[in-house]
Short mmCIF file of C-alpha atoms in Angstrom, two decimals:
data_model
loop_
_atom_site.label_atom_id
_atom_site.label_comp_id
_atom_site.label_asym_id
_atom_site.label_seq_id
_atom_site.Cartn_x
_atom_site.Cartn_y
_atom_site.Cartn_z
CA UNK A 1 6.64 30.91 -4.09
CA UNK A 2 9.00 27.99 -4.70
CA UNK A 3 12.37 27.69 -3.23
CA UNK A 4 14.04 27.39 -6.56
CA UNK A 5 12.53 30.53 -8.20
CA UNK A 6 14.83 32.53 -5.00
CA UNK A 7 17.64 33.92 -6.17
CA UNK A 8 20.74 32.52 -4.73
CA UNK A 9 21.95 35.57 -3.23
CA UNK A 10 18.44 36.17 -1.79
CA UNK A 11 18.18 32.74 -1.03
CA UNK A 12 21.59 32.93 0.87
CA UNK A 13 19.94 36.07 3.14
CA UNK A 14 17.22 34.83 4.18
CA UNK A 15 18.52 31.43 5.20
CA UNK A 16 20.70 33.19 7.47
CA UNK A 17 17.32 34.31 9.00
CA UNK A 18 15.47 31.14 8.78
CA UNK A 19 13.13 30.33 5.76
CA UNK A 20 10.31 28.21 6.16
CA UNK A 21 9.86 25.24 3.45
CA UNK A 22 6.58 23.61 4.16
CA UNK A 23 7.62 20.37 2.90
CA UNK A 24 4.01 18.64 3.36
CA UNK A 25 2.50 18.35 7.17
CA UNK A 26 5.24 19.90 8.30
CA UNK A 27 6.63 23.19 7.91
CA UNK A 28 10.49 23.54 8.87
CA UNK A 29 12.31 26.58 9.37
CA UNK A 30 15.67 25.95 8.07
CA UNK A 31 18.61 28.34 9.03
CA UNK A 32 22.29 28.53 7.72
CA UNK A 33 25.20 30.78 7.42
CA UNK A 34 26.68 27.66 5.27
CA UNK A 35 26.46 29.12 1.73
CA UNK A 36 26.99 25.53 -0.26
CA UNK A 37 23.89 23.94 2.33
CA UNK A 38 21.90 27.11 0.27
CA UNK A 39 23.02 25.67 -3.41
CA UNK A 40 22.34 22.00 -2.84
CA UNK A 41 18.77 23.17 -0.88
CA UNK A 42 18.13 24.90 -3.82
CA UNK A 43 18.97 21.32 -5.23
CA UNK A 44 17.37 18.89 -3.24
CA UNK A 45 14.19 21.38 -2.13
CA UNK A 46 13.61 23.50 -5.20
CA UNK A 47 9.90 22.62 -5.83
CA UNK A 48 9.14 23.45 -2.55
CA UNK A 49 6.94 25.96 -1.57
CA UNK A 50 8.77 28.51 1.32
CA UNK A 51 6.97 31.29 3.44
CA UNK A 52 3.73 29.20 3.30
CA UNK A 53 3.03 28.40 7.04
CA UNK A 54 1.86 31.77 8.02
CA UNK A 55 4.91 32.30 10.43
CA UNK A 56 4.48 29.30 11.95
CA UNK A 57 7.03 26.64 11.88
CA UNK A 58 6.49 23.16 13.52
CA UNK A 59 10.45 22.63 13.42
CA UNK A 60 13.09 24.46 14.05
CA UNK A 61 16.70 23.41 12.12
CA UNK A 62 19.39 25.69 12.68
CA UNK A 63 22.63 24.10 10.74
CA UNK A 64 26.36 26.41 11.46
CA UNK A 65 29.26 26.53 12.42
CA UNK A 66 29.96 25.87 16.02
CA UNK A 67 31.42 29.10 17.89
CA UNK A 68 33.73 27.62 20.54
CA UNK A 69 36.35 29.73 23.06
CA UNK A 70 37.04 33.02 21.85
CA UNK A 71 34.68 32.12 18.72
CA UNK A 72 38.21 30.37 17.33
CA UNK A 73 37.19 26.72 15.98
CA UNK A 74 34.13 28.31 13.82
CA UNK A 75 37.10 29.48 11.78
CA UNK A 76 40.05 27.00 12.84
CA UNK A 77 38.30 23.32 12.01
CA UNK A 78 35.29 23.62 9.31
CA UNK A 79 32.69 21.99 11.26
CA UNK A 80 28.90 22.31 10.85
CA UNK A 81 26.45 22.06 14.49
CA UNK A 82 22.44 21.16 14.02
CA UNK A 83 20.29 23.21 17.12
CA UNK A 84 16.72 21.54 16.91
CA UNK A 85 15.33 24.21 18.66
CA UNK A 86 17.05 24.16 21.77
CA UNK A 87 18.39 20.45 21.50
CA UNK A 88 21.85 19.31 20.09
CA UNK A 89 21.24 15.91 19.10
CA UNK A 90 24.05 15.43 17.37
CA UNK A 91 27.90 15.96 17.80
CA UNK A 92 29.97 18.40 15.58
CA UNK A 93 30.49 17.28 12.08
CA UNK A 94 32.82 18.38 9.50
CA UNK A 95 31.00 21.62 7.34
CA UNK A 96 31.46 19.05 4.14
CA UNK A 97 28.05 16.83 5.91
CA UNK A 98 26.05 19.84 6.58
CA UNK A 99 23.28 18.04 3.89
CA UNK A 100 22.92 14.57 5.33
CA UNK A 101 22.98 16.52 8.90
CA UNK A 102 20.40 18.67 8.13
CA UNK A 103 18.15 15.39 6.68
CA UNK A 104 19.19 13.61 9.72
CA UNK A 105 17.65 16.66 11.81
CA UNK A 106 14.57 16.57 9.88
CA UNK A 107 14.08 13.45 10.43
CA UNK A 108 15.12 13.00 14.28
CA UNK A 109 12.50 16.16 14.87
CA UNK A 110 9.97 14.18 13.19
CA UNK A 111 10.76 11.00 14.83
CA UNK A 112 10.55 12.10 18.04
CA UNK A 113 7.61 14.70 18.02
CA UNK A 114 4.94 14.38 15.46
CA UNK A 115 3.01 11.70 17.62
CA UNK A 116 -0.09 12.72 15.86
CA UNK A 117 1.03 9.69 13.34
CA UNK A 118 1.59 6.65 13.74
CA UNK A 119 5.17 6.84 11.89
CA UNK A 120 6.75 3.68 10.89
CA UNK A 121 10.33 3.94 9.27
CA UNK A 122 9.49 3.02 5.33
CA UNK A 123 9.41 4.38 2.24
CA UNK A 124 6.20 4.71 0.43
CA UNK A 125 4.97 4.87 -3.03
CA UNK A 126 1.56 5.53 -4.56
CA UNK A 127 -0.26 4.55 -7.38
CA UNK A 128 -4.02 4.68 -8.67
CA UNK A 129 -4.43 5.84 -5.40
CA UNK A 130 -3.54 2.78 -3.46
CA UNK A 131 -0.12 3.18 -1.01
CA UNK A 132 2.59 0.38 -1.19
CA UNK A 133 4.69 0.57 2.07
CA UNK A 134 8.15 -0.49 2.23
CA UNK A 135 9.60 -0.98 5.95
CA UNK A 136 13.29 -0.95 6.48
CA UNK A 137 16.21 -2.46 8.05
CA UNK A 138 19.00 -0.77 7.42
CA UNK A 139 20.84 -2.32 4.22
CA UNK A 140 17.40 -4.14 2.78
CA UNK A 141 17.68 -1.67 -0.36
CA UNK A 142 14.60 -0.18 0.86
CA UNK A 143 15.97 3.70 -0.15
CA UNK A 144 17.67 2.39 -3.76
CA UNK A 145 13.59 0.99 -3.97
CA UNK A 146 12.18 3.82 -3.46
CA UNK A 147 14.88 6.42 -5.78
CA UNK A 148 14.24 3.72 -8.72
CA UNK A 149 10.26 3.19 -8.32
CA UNK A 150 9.74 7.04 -7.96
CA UNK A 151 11.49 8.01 -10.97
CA UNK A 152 9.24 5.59 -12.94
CA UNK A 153 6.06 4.72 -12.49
CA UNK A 154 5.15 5.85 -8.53
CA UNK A 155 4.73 8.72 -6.56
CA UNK A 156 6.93 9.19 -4.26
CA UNK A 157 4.97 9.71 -0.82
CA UNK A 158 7.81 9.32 1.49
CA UNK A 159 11.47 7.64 1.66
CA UNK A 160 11.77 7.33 5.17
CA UNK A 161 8.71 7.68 7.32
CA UNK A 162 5.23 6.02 6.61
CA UNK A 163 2.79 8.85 8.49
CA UNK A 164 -0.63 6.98 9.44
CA UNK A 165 -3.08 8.91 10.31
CA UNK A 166 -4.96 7.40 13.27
CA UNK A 167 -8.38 8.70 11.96
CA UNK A 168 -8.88 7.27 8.62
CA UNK A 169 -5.77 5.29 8.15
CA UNK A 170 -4.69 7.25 5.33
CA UNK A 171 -0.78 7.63 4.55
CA UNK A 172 0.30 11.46 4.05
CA UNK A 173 2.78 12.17 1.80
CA UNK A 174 6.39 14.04 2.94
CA UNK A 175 7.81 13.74 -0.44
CA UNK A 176 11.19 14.40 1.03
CA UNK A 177 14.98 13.55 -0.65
CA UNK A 178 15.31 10.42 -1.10
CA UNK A 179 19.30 9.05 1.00
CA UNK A 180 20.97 6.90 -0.64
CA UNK A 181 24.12 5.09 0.25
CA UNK A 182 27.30 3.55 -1.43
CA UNK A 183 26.30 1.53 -4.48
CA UNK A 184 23.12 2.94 -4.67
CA UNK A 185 24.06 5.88 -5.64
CA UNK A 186 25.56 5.26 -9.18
CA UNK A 187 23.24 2.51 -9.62
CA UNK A 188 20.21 5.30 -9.15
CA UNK A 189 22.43 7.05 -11.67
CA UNK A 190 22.82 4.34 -14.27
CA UNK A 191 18.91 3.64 -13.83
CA UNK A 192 17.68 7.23 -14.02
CA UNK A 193 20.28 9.34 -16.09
CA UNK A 194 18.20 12.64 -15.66
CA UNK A 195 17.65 12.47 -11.92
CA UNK A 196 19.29 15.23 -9.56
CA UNK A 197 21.48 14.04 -7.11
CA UNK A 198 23.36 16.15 -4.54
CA UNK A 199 27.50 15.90 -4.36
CA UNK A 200 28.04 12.60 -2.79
CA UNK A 201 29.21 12.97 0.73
CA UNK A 202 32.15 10.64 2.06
CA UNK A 203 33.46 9.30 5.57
CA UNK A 204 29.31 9.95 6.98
CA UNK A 205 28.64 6.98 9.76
CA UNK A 206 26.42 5.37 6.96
CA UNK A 207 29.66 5.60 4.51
CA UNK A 208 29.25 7.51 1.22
CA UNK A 209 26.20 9.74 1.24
CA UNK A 210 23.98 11.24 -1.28
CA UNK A 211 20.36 12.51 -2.15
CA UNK A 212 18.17 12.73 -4.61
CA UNK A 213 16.01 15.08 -5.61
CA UNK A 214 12.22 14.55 -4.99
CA UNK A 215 10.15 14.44 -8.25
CA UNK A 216 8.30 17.49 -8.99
CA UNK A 217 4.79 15.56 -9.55
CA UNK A 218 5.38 13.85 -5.96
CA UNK A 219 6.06 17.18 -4.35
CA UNK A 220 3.40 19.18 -5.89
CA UNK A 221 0.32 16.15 -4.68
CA UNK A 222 2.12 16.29 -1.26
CA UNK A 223 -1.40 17.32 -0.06
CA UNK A 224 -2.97 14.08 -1.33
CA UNK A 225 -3.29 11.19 1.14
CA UNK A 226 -3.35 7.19 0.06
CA UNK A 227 -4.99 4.47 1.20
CA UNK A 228 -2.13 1.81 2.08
CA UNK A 229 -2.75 -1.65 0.11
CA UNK A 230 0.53 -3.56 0.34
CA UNK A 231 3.11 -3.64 2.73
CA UNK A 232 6.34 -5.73 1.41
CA UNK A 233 9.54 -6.37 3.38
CA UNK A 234 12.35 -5.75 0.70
CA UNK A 235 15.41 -7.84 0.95
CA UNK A 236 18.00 -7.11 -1.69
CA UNK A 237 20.40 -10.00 -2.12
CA UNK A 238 22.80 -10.11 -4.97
CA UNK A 239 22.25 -12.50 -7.71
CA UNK A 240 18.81 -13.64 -5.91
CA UNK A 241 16.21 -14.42 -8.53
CA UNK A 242 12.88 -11.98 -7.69
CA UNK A 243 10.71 -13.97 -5.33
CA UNK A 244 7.31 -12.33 -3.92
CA UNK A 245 5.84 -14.83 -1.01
CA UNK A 246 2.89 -13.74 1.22
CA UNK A 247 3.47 -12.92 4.69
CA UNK A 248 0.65 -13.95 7.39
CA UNK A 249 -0.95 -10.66 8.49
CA UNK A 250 -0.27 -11.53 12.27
CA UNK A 251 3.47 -11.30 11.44
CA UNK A 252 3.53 -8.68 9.17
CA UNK A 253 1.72 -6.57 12.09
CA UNK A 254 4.84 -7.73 14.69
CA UNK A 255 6.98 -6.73 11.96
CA UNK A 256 5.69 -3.64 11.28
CA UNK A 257 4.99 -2.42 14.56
CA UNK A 258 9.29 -3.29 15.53
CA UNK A 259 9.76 -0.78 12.75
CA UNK A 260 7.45 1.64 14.19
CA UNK A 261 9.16 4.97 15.82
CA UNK A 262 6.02 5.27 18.42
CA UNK A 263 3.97 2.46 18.28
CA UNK A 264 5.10 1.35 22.07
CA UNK A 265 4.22 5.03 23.37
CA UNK A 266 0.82 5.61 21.29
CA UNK A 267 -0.43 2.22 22.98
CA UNK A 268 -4.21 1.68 22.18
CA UNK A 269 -4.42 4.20 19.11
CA UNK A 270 -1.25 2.56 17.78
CA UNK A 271 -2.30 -0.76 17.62
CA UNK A 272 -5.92 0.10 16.97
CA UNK A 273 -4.84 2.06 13.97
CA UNK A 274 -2.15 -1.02 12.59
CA UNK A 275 -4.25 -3.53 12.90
CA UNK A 276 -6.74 -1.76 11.08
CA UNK A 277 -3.55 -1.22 8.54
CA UNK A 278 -3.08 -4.41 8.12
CA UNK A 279 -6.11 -5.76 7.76
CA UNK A 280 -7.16 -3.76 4.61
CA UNK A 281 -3.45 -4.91 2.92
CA UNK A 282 -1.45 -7.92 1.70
CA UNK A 283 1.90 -8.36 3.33
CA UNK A 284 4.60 -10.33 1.05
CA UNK A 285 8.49 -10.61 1.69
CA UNK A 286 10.34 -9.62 -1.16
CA UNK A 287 14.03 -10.96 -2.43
CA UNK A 288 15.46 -8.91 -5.56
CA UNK A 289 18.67 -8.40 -7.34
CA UNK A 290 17.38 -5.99 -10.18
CA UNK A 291 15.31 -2.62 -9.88
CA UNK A 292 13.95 -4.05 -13.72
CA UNK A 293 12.45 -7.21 -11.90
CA UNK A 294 11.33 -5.13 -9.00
CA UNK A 295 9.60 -2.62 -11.00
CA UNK A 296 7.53 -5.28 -12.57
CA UNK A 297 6.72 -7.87 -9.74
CA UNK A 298 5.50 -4.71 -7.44
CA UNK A 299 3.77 -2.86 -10.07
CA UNK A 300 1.62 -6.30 -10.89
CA UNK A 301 0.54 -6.50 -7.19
CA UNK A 302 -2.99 -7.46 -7.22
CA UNK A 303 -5.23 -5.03 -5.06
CA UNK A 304 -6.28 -6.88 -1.77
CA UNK B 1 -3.71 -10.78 18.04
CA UNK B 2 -4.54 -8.73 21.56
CA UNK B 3 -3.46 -5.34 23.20
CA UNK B 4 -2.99 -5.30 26.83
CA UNK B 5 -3.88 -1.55 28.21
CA UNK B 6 -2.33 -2.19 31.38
CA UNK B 7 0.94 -2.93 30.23
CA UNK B 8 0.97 -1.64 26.56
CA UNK B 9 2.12 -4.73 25.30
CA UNK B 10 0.97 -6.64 22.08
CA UNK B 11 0.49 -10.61 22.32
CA UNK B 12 -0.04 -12.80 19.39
CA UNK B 13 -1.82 -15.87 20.88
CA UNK B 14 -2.84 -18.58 18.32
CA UNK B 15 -6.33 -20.68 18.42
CA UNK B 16 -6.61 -22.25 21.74
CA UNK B 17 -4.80 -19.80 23.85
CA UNK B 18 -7.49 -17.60 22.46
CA UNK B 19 -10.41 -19.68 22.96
CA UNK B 20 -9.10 -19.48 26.95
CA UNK B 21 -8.95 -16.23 27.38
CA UNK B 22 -12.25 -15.67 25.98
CA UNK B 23 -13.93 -18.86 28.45
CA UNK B 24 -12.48 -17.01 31.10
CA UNK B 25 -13.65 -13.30 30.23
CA UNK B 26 -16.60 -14.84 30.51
CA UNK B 27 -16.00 -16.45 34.21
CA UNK B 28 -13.38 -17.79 36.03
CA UNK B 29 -12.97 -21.29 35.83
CA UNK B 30 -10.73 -24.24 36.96
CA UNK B 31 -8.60 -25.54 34.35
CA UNK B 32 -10.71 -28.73 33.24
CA UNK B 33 -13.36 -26.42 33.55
CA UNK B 34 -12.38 -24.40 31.11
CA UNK B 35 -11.26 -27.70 29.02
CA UNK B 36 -15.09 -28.76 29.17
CA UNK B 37 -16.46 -25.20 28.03
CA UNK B 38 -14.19 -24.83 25.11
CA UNK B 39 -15.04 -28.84 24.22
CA UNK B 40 -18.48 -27.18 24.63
CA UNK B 41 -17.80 -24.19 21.75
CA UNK B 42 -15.90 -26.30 19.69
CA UNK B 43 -18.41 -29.49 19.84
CA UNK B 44 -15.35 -32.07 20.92
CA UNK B 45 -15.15 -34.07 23.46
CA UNK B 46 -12.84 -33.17 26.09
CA UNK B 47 -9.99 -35.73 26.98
CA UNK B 48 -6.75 -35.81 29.32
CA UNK B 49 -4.93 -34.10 26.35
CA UNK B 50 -7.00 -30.72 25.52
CA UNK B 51 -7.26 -30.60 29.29
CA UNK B 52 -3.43 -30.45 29.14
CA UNK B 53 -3.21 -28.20 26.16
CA UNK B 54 -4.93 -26.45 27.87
CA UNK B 55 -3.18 -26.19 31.13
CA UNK B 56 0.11 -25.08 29.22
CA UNK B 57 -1.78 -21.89 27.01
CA UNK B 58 -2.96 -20.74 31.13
CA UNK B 59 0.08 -21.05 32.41
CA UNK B 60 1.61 -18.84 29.41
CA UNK B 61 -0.99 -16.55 29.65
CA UNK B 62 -0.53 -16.34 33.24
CA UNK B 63 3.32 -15.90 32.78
CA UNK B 64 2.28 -12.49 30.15
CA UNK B 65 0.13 -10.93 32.78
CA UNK B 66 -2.91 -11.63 30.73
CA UNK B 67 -4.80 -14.04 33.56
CA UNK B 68 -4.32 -14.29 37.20
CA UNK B 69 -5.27 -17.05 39.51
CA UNK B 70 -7.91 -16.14 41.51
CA UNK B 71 -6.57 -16.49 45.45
CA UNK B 72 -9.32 -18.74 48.29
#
C-alpha cells in the first residue's frame, strides 16, 4: 500500500506508532504526534510504499515535541525534537520546521551509517539508462538542477546522496524530496506550474525552506540501478552564458572524493570503487544562468 | 593517481614522480640511479637536469610517506 491511499486520520494513528516508508534501500520508520508533519508526508511521500520492510526498519526517526520539567515546554514553546534511535543530533527547533528536520534526519542517518555505499553528496538523474551525477557545494544550484531536470526529461534517482555500490558501480536510486532554498523555490514554481511543493518554511539555518515532491515515475523505478556516465560540477552564476568545459579525470576524482561522506573511512574499496567511477565517465564543469540552457546542454551530453 | 593503505591517503603524482616510484618498487636505488633506469624506460639520455628532476619528485615522495631512505 501507498502512503497516500491512508486515510489521514489513519495515517495520523499510526504515525504516532511509527510507520515504515521504504523509500528505496532504505526503509525508515517515521514517528510523530505532529499532526501537520502527517499532511505534508502525505505530501512529500505519497507514492511511497509503507509497511513493506517486513518489520524491519534500517532507521529509526522519531520527530515530537520535547517533554521538558514537569512535561511543561511540550505545551509552553511549540518546538519539535528528532531521536535517531537513541541519538539527538540536533537541537530543539520550533514545531513550524518539523519537515526540513525530519529530511535533515534522514539524511544525517544515512550519512553516517549506510557505509555499504560509497555516498557522495549529489543529486542524480537518469536517462536511457545512463546516470548523470551532480556533486554539490552548497549554493552551486545543484538542488534547483535537480527539481527542474526531474520534472522534465530525467528520473530523478536522488537529490542529495549519489549511493555507489562498491560491487558493480551502479548508482541506486533514493528518489527522495527534492530541498530547495530561497529563490529556488518560486523559480521551480514558475518552471514547473504542476509540481507539489510543501509550505515553504522560514528562519531554517539554510533560510527559507521548501520541498518538492518526488515524481511518481522516479519513485515507482526506485528499484532500478544506473550506470553513472557523467559527472558535472554545476556552478550557477547569474547572467553567465552556459559554458560546458571538460574536467581532467584526475581532478574530477579529488573533487569528487572531497564531496564524498565516507570515502576517507572506506579507504581501499572507496577509492577502488571511484576510480573505477570515473574512469567509465566524462567530468565537465558547468556555468549556467537558465534551467532552459541547462536542460539542453546536459541532455546533449555525448555518452563517454 | 595512487592509494596509500597504510595511511589511507590518496596522492595524485604526475609523469615522472610516477615513473620513480615504480623504478624503485622494483629496487632501491640511489638517486642518479634511478635517473639512469628511468633514461633507460624512457630511451633518453640522462643529464644533470632529469637527475635533478628527479631528486625533487624523491624528496616529495619521501615528504608523503610514499618512499623511505633506506638507513647503512
Amino acid at each position: 500500500m501507498k502512503l497516500g491511499a491512508l486515510p489521514v486520520a489513519e495515517l495520523t494513528t499510526r504515525l504516532a506508532r511509527g510507520l515504515d516508508v521504504d523509500t528505496g534501500p532504505f526503509v525508515v520508520r517515521v514517528e510523530t504526534e505532529i499532526p501537520a508533519l502527517a499532511e505534508e508526508l502525505r505530501l512529500l511521500y505519497g507514492d511511497f510504499p509503507v509497511d513493506a520492510g517486513g518489520g524491519l526498519a534500517d532507521f529509526h526517526v522519531s520527530v515530537r515535541r520535547p517533554a521538558g520539567p514537569l512535561g511543561l515546554r511540550r505545551w509552553w514553546r511549540q518546538q519539535a525534537m528528532a531521536y535517531l534511535d537513541d541519538a539527538r543530533p540536533f537541537e530543539p527547533l520550533p514545531i513550524i520546521m518539523a519537515v526540513p528536520m525530519l529530511e535533515w534526519s534522514i539524511n544525517w542517518c544515512a550519512a553516517t551509517r549506510a557505509n555499504q555505499y560509497v555516498m557522495i553528496h549529489a543529486a542524480v538523474l537518469e536517462r536511457d539508462g545512463r546516470a548523470l551525477v551532480l556533486p554539490g557545494v552548497t549554493g552551486a544550484g545543484k538542488s534547483t538542477l535537480c527539481a527542474s531536470l526531474s520534472l522534465r526529461d530525467w528520473r530523478l534517482l536522488s537529490d542529495e546522496f549519489a549511493l555507489i555500490r562498491p560491487a558493480d558501480g551502479l548508482v541506486d536510486p533514493w528518489p527522495r524530496p527534492i530541498s530547495l532554498k530561497n529563490a529556488s523555490i518560486d523559480v521551480i514554481r514558475r518552471w514547473a506550474p504542476d509540481a507539489r511543493l510543501s509550505m515553504p518554511v522560514p528562519n531554517t539555518n539554510k533560510g527559507t525552506v521548501a520541498h518538492v515532491r518526488p515524481p511518481s515515475l522516479s519513485v515507482a523505478r526506485a528499484g532500478e540501478p544506473a550506470m553513472p556516465a557523467w559527472v558535472v560540477f554545476p556552478t550557477f552564476a547569474r547572467d553567465a552564458a552556459p559554458h560546458l568545459s571538460p574536467l581532467p579525470r584526475a581532478r574530477a576524482f579529488f573533487r569528487l572524493a572531497a564531496c564524498s561522506f565516507n570515502y576517507e573511512s572506506l579507504g581501499l574499496r572507496g577509492f577502488t570503487t571511484l576510480s573505477r567511477m570515473i574512469d567509465g565517465c566524462d567530468a565537465y564543469e558547468f556555468n549556467y544562468s537558465s534551467l532552459d540552457d541547462a536542460r539542453s546542454l546536459l541532455g546533449a551530453l555525448p555518452l563517454p | 593517481m595512487i592509494f596509500d593503505e597504510g595511511s589511507g591517503d590518496t596522492h595524485l603524482l604526475d609523469s615522472l614522480a610516477a615513473e620513480v616510484l615504480r623504478v624503485l618498487e622494483d629496487a632501491p636505488a640511489e638517486i642518479p640511479g634511478v635517473a639512469r633506469r628511468i633514461g633507460a624506460r624512457l630511451e633518453l639520455v640522462p643529464d644533470p637536469d632529469l637527475t635533478a628532476r628527479v631528486r625533487e619528485r624523491v624528496e616529495r615522495l619521501v615528504a608523503a610517506g610514499l618512499v623511505e631512505p633506506l638507513r647503512p
